PDB file of N, CA and C in Angstrom:
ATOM      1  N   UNK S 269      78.542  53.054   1.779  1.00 74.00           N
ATOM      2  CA  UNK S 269      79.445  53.040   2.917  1.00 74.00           C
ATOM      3  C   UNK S 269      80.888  52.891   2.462  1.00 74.00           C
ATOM      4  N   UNK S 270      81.101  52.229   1.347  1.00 80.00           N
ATOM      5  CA  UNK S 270      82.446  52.157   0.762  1.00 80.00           C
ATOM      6  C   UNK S 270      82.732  53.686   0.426  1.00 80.00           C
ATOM      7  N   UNK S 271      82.325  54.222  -0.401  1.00 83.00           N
ATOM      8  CA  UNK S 271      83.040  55.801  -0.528  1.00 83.00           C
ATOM      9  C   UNK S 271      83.216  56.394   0.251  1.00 83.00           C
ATOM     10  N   UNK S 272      82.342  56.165   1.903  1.00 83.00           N
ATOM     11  CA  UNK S 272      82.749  57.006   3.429  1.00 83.00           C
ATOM     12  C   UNK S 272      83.915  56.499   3.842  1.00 83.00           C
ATOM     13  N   UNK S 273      84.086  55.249   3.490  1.00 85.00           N
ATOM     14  CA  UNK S 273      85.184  54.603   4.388  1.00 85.00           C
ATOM     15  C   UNK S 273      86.373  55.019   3.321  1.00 85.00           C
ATOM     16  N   UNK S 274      86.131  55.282   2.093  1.00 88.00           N
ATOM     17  CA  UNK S 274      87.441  55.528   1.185  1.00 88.00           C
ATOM     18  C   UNK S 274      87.744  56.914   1.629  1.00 88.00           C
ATOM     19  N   UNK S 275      86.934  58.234   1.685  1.00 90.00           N
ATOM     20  CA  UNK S 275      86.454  59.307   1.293  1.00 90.00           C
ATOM     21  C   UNK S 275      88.287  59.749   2.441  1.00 90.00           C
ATOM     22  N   UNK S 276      88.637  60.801   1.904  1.00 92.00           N
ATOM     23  CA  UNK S 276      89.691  61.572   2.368  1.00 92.00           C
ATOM     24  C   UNK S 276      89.260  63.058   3.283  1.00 92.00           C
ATOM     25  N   UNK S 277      89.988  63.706   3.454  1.00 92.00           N
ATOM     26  CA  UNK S 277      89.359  64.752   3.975  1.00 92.00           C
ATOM     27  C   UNK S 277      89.041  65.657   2.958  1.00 92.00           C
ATOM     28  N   UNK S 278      89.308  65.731   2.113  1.00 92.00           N
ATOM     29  CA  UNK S 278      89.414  66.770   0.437  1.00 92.00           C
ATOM     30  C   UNK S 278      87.807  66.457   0.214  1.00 92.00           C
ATOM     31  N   UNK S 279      87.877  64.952  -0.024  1.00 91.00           N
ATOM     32  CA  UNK S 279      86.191  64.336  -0.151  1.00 91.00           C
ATOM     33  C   UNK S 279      85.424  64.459   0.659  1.00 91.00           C
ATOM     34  N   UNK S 280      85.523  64.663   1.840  1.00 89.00           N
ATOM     35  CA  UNK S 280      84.624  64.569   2.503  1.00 89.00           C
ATOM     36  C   UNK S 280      84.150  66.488   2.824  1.00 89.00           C
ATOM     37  N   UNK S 281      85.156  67.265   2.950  1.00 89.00           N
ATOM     38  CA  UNK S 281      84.959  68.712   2.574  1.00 89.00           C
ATOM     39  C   UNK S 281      83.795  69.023   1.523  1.00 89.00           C
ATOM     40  N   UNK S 282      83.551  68.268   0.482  1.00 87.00           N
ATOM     41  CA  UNK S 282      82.974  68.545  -0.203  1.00 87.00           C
ATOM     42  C   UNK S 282      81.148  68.226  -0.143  1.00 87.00           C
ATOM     43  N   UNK S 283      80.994  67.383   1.571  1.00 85.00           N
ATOM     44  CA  UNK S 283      79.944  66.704   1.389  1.00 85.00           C
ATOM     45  C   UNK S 283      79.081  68.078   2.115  1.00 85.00           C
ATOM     46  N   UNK S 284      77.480  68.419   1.754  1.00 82.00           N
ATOM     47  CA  UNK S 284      77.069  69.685   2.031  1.00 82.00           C
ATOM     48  C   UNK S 284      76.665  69.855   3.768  1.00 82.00           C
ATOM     49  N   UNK S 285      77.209  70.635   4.255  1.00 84.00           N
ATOM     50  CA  UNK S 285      77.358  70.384   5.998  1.00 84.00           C
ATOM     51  C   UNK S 285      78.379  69.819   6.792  1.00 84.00           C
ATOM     52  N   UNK S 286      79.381  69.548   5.637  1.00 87.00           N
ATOM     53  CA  UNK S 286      81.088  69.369   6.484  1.00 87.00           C
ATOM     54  C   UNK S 286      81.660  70.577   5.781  1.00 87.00           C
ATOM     55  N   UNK S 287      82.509  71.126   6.267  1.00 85.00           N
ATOM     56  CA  UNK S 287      83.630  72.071   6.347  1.00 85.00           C
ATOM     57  C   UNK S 287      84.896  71.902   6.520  1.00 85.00           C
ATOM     58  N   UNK S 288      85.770  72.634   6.009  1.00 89.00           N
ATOM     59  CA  UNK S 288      87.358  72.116   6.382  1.00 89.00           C
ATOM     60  C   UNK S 288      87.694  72.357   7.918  1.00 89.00           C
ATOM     61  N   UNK S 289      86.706  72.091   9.034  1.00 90.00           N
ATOM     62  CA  UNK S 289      86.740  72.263  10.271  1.00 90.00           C
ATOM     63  C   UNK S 289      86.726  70.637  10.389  1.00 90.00           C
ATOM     64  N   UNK S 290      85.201  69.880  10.017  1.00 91.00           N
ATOM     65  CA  UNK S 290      85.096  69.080  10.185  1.00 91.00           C
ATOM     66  C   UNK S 290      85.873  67.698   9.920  1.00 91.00           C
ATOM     67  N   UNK S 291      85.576  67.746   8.390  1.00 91.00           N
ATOM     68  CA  UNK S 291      86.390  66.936   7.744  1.00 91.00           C
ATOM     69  C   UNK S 291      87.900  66.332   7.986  1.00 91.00           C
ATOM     70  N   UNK S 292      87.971  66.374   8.846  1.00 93.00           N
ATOM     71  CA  UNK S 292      89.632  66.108   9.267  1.00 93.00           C
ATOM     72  C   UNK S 292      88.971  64.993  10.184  1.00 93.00           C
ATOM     73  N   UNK S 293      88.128  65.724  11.206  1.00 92.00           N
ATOM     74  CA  UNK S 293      87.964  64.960  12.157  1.00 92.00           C
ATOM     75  C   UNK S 293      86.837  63.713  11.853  1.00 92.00           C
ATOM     76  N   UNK S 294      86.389  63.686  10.988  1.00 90.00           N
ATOM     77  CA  UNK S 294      85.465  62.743  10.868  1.00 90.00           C
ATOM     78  C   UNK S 294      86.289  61.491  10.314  1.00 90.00           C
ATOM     79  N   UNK S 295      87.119  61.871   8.896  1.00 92.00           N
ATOM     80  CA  UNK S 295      87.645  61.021   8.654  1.00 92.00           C
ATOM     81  C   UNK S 295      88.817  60.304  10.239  1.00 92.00           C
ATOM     82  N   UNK S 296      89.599  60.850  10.482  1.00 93.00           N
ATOM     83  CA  UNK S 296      89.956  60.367  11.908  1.00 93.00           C
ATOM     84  C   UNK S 296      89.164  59.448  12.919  1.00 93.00           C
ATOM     85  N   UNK S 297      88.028  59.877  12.696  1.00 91.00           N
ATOM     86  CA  UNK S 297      86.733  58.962  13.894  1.00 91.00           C
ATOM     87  C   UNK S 297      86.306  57.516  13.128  1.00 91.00           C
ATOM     88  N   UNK S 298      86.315  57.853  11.923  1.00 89.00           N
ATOM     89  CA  UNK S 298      85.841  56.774  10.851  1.00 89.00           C
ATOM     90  C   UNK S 298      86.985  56.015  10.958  1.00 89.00           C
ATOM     91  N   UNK S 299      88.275  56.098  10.757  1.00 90.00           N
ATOM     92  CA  UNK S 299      89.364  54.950  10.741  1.00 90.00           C
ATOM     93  C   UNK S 299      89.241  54.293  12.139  1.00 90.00           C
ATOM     94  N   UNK S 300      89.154  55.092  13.715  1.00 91.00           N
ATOM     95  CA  UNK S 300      89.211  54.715  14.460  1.00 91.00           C
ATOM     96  C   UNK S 300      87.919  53.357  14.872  1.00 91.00           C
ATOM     97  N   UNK S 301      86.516  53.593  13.870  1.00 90.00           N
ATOM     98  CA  UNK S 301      85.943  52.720  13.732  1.00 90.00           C
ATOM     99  C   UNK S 301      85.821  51.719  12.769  1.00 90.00           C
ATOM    100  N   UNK S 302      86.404  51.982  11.973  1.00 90.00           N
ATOM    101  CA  UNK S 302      86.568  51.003  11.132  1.00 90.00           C
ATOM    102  C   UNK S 302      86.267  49.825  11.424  1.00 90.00           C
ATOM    103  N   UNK S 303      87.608  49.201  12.775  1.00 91.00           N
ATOM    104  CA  UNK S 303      87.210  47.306  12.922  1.00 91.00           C
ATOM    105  C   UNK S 303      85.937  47.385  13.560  1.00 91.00           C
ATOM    106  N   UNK S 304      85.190  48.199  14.376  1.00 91.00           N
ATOM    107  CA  UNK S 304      83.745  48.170  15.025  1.00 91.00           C
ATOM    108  C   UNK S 304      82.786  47.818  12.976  1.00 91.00           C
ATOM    109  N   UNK S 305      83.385  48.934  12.585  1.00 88.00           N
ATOM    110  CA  UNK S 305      82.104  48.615  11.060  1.00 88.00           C
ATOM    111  C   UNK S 305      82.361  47.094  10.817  1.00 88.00           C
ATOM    112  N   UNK S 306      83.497  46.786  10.685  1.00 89.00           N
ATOM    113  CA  UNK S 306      83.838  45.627   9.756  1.00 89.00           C
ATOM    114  C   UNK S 306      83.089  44.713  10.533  1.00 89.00           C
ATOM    115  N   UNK S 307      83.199  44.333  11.955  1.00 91.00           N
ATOM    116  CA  UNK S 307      82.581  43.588  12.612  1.00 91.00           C
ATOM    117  C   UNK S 307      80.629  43.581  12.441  1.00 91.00           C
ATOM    118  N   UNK S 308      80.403  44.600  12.190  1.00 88.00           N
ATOM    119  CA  UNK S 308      78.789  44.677  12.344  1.00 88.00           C
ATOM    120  C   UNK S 308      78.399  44.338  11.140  1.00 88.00           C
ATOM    121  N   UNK S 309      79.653  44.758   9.700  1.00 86.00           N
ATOM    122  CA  UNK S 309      79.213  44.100   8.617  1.00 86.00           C
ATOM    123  C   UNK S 309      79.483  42.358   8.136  1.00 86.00           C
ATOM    124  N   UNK S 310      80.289  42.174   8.867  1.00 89.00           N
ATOM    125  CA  UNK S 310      80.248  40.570   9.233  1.00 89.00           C
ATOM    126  C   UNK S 310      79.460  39.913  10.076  1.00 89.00           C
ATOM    127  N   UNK S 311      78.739  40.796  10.951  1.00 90.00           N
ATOM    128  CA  UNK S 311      77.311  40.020  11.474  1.00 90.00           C
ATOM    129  C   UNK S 311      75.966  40.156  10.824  1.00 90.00           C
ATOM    130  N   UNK S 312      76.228  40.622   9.656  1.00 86.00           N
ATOM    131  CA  UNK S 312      75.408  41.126   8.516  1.00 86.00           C
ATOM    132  C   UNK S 312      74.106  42.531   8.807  1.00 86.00           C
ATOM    133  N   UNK S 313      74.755  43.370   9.651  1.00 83.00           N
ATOM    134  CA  UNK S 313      74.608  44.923   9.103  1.00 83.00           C
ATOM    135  C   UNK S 313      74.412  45.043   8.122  1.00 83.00           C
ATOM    136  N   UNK S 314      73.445  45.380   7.208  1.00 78.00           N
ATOM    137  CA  UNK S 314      73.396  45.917   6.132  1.00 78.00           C
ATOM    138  C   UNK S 314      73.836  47.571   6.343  1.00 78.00           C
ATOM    139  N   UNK S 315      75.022  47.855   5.002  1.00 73.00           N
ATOM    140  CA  UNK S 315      75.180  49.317   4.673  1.00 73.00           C
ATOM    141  C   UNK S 315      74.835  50.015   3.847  1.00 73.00           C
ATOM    142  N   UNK S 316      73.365  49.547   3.535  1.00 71.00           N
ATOM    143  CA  UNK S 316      72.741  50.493   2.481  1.00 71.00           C
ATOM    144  C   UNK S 316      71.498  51.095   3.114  1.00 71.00           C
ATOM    145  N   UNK S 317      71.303  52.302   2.547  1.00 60.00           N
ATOM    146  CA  UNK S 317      70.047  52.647   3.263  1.00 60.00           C
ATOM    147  C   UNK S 317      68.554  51.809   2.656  1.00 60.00           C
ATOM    148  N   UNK S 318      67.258  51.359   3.226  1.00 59.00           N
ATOM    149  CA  UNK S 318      66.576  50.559   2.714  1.00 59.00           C
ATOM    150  C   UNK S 318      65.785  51.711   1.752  1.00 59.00           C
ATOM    151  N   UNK S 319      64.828  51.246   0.080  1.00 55.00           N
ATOM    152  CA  UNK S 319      64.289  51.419  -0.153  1.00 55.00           C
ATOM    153  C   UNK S 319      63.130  51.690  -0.125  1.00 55.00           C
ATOM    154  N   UNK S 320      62.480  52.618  -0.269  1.00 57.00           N
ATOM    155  CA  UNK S 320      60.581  52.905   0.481  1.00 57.00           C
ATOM    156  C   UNK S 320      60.389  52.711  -1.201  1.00 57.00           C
ATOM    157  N   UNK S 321      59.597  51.550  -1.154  1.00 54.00           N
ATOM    158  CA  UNK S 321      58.806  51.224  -2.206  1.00 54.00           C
ATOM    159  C   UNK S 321      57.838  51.909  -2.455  1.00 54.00           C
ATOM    160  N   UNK S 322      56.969  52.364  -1.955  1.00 54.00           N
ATOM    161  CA  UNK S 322      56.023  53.807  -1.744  1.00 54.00           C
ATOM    162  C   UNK S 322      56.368  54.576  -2.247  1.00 54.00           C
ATOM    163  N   UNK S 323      57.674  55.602  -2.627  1.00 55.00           N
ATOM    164  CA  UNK S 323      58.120  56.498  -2.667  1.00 55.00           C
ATOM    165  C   UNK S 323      57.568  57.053  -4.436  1.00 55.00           C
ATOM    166  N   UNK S 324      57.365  58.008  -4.089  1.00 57.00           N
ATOM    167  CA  UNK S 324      56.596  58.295  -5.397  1.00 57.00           C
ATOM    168  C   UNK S 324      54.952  58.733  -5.979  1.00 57.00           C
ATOM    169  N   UNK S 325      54.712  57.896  -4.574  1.00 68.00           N
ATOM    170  CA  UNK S 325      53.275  57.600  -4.812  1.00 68.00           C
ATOM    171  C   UNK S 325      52.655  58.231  -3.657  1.00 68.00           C
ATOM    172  N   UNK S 326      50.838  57.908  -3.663  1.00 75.00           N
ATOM    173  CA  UNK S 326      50.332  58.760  -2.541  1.00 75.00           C
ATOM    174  C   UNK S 326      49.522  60.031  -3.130  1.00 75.00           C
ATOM    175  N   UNK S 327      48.690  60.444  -2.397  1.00 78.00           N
ATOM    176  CA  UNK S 327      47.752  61.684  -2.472  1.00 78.00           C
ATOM    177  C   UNK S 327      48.493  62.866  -2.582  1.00 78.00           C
ATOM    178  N   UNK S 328      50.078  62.609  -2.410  1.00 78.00           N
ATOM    179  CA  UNK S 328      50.890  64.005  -2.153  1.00 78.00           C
ATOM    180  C   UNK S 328      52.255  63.712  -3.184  1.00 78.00           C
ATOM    181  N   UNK S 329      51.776  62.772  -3.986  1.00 75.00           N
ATOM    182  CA  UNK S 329      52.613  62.842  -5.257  1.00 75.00           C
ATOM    183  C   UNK S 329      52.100  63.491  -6.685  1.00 75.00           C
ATOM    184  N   UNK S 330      53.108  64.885  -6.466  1.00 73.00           N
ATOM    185  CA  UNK S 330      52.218  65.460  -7.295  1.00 73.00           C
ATOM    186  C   UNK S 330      52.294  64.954  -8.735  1.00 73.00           C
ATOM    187  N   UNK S 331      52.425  65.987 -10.424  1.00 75.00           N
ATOM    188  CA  UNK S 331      52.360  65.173 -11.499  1.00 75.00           C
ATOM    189  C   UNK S 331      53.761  65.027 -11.571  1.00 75.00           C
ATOM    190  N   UNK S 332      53.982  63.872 -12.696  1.00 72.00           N
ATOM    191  CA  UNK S 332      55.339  62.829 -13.087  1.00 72.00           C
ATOM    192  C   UNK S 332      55.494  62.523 -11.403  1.00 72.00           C
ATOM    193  N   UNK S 333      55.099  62.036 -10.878  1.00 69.00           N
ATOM    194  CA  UNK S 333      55.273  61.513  -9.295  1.00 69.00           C
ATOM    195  C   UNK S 333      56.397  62.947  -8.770  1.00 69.00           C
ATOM    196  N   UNK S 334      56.418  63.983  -9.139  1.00 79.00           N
ATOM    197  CA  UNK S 334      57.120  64.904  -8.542  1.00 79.00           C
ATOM    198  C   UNK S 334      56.376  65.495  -7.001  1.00 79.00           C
ATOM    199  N   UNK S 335      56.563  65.134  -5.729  1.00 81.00           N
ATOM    200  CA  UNK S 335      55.849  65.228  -4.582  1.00 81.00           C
ATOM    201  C   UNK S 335      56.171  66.910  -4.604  1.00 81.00           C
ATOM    202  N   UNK S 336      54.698  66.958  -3.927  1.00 82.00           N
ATOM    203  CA  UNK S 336      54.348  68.140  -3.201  1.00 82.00           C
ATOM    204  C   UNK S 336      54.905  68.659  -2.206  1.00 82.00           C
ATOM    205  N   UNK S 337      55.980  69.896  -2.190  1.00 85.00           N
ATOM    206  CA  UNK S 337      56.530  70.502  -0.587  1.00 85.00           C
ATOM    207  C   UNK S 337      55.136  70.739   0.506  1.00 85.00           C
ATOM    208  N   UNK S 338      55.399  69.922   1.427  1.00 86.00           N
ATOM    209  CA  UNK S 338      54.559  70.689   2.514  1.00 86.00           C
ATOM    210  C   UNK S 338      55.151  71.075   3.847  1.00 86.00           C
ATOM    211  N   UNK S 339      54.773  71.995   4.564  1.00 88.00           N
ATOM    212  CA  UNK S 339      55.825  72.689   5.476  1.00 88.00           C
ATOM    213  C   UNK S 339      54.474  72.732   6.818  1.00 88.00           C
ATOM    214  N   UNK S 340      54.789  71.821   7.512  1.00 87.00           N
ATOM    215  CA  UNK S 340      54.147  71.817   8.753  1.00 87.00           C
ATOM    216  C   UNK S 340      54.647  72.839   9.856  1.00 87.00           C
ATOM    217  N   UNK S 341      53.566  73.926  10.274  1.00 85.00           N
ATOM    218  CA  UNK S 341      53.576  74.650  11.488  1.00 85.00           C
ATOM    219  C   UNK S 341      52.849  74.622  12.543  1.00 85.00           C
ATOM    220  N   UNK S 342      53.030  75.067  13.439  1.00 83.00           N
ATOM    221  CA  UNK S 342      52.311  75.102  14.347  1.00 83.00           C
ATOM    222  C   UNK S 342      51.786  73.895  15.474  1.00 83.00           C
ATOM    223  N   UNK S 343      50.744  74.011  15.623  1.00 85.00           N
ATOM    224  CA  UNK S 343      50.008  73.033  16.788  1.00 85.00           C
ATOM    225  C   UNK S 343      49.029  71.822  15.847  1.00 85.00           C
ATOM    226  N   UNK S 344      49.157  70.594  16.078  1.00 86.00           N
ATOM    227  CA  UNK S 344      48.200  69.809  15.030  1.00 86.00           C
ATOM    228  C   UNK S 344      47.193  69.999  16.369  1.00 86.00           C
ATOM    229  N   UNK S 345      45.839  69.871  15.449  1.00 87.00           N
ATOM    230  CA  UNK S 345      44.649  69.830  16.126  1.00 87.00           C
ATOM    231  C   UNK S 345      43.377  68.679  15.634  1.00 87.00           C
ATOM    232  N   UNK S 346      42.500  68.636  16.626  1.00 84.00           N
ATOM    233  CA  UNK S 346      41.706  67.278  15.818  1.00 84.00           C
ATOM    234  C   UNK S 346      42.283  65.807  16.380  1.00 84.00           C
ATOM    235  N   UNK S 347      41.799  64.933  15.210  1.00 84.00           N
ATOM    236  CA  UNK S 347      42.829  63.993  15.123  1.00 84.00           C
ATOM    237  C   UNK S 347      43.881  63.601  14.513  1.00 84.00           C
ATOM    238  N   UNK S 348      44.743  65.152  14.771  1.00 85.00           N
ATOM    239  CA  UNK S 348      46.187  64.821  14.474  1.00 85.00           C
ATOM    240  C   UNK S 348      46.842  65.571  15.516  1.00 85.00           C
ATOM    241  N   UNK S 349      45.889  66.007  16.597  1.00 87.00           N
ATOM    242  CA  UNK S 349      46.914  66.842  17.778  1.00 87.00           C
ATOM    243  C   UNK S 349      47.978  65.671  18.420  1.00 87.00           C
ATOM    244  N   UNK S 350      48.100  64.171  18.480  1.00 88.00           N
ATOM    245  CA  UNK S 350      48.534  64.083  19.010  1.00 88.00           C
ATOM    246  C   UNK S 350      50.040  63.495  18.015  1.00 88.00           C
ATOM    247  N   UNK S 351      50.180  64.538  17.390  1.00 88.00           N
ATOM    248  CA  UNK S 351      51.730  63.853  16.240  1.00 88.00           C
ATOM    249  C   UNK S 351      51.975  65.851  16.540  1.00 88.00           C
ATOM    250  N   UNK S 352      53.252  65.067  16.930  1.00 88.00           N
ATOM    251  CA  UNK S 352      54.401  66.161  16.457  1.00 88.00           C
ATOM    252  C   UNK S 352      54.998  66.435  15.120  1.00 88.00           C
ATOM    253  N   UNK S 353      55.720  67.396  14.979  1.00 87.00           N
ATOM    254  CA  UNK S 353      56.193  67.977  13.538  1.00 87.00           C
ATOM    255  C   UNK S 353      56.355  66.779  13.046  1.00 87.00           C
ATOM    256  N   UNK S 354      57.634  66.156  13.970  1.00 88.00           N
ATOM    257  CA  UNK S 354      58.409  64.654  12.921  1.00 88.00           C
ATOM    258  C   UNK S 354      57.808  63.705  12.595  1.00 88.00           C
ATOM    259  N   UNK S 355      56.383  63.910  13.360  1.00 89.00           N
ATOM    260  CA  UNK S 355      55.861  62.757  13.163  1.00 89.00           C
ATOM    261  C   UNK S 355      54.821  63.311  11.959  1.00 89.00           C
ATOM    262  N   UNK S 356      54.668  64.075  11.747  1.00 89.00           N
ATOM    263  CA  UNK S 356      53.672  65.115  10.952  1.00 89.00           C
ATOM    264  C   UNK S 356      54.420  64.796   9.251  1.00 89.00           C
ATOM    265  N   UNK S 357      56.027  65.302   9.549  1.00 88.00           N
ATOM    266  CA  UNK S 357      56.461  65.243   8.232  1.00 88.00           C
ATOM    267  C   UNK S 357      56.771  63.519   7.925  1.00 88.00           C
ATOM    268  N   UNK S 358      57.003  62.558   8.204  1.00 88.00           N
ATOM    269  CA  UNK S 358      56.769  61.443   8.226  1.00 88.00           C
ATOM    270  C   UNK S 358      55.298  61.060   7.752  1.00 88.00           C
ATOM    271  N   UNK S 359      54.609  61.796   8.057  1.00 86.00           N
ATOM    272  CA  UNK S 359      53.413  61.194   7.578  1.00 86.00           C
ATOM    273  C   UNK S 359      53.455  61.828   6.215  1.00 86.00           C
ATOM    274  N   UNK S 360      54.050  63.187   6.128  1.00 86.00           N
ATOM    275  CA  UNK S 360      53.908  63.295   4.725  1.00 86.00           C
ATOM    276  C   UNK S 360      54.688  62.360   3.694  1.00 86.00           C
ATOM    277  N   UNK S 361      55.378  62.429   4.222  1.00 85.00           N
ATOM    278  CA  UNK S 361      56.818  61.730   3.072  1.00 85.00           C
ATOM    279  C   UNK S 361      55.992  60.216   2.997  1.00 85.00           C
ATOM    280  N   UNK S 362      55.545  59.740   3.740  1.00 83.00           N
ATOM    281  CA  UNK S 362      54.822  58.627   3.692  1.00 83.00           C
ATOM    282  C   UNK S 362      53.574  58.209   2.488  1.00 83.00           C
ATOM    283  N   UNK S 363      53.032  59.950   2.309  1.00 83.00           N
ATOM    284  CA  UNK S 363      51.746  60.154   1.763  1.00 83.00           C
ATOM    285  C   UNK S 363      52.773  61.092   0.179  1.00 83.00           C
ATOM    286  N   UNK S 364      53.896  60.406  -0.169  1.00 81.00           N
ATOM    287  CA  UNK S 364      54.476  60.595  -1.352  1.00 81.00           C
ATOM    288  C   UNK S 364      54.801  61.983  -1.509  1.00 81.00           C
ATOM    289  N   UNK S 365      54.880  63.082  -0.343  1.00 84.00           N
ATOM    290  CA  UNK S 365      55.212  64.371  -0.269  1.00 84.00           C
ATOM    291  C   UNK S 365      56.343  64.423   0.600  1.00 84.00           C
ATOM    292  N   UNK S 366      57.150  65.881   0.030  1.00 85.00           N
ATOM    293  CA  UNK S 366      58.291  66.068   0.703  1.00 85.00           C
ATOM    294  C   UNK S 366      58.140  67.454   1.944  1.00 85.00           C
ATOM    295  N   UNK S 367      59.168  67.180   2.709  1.00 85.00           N
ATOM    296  CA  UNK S 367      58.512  67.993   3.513  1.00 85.00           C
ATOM    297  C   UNK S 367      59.272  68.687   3.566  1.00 85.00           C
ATOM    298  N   UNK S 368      58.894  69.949   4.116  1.00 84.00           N
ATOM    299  CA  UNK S 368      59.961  71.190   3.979  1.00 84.00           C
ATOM    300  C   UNK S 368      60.074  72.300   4.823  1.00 84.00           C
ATOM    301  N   UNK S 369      61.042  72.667   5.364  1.00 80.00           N
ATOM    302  CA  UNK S 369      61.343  73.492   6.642  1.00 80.00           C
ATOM    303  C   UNK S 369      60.841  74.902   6.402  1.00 80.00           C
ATOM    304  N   UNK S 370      60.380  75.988   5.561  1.00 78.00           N
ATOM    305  CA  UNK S 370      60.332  76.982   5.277  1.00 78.00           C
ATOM    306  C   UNK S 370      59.238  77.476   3.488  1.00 78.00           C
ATOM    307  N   UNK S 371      58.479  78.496   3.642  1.00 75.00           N
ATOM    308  CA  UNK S 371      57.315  78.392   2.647  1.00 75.00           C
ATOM    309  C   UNK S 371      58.316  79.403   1.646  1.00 75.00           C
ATOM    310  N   UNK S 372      58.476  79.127   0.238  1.00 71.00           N
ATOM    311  CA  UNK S 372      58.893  79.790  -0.728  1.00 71.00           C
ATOM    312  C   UNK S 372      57.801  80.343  -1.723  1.00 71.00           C
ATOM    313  N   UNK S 373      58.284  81.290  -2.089  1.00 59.00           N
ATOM    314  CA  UNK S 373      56.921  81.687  -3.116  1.00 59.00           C
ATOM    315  C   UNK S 373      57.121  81.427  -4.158  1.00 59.00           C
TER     316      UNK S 373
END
């Protein structure tokens, strides 16, 4: 969270899915929150994202723990009709696989 709150618009241009459209305005929104952050990190907000200790592991970690892409389509059926995609790819990433929007050959 420190490099977002440092980050300029030059830096932040560079992050993948901002543009020199964006980047102006984000940094702008970010100063304007700033005292809101500072406050939530003085009520002890944590600003790190948490660790999945799991990660790595699982039936869908493939070898050197390098996980398996899996790309959920369609309709689940059985007993998994009642999970949606997100909840589908969540279960993978859960089960040490990554999940992935599109099948590559």
């Amino acid at each position: 969270m420190d490099a977002v709150r440092a980050a300029d618009a030059e830096a932040m241009r560079e992050v993948e899915g901002i543009g020199t459209e964006k980047a102006p305005g984000m940094v702008e929104a970010r100063a304007e929150l700033g005292p809101v952050i500072d406050k939530m990190a003085e009520a002890g907000a944590t600003m790190t994202e948490p660790v999945d200790e799991s990660a790595g592991r699982g039936p869908l970690a493939g070898e050197g723990c390098k996980p398996l892409k899996v790309v959920v389509t369609g309709k689940m059926t059985g007993p998994l009709a009642e999970f949606g995609r997100s909840a589908m790819n969540d279960l993978v990433k859960r089960a040490g696989g990554k999940d992935s929007s599109s099948v590559t050959a």
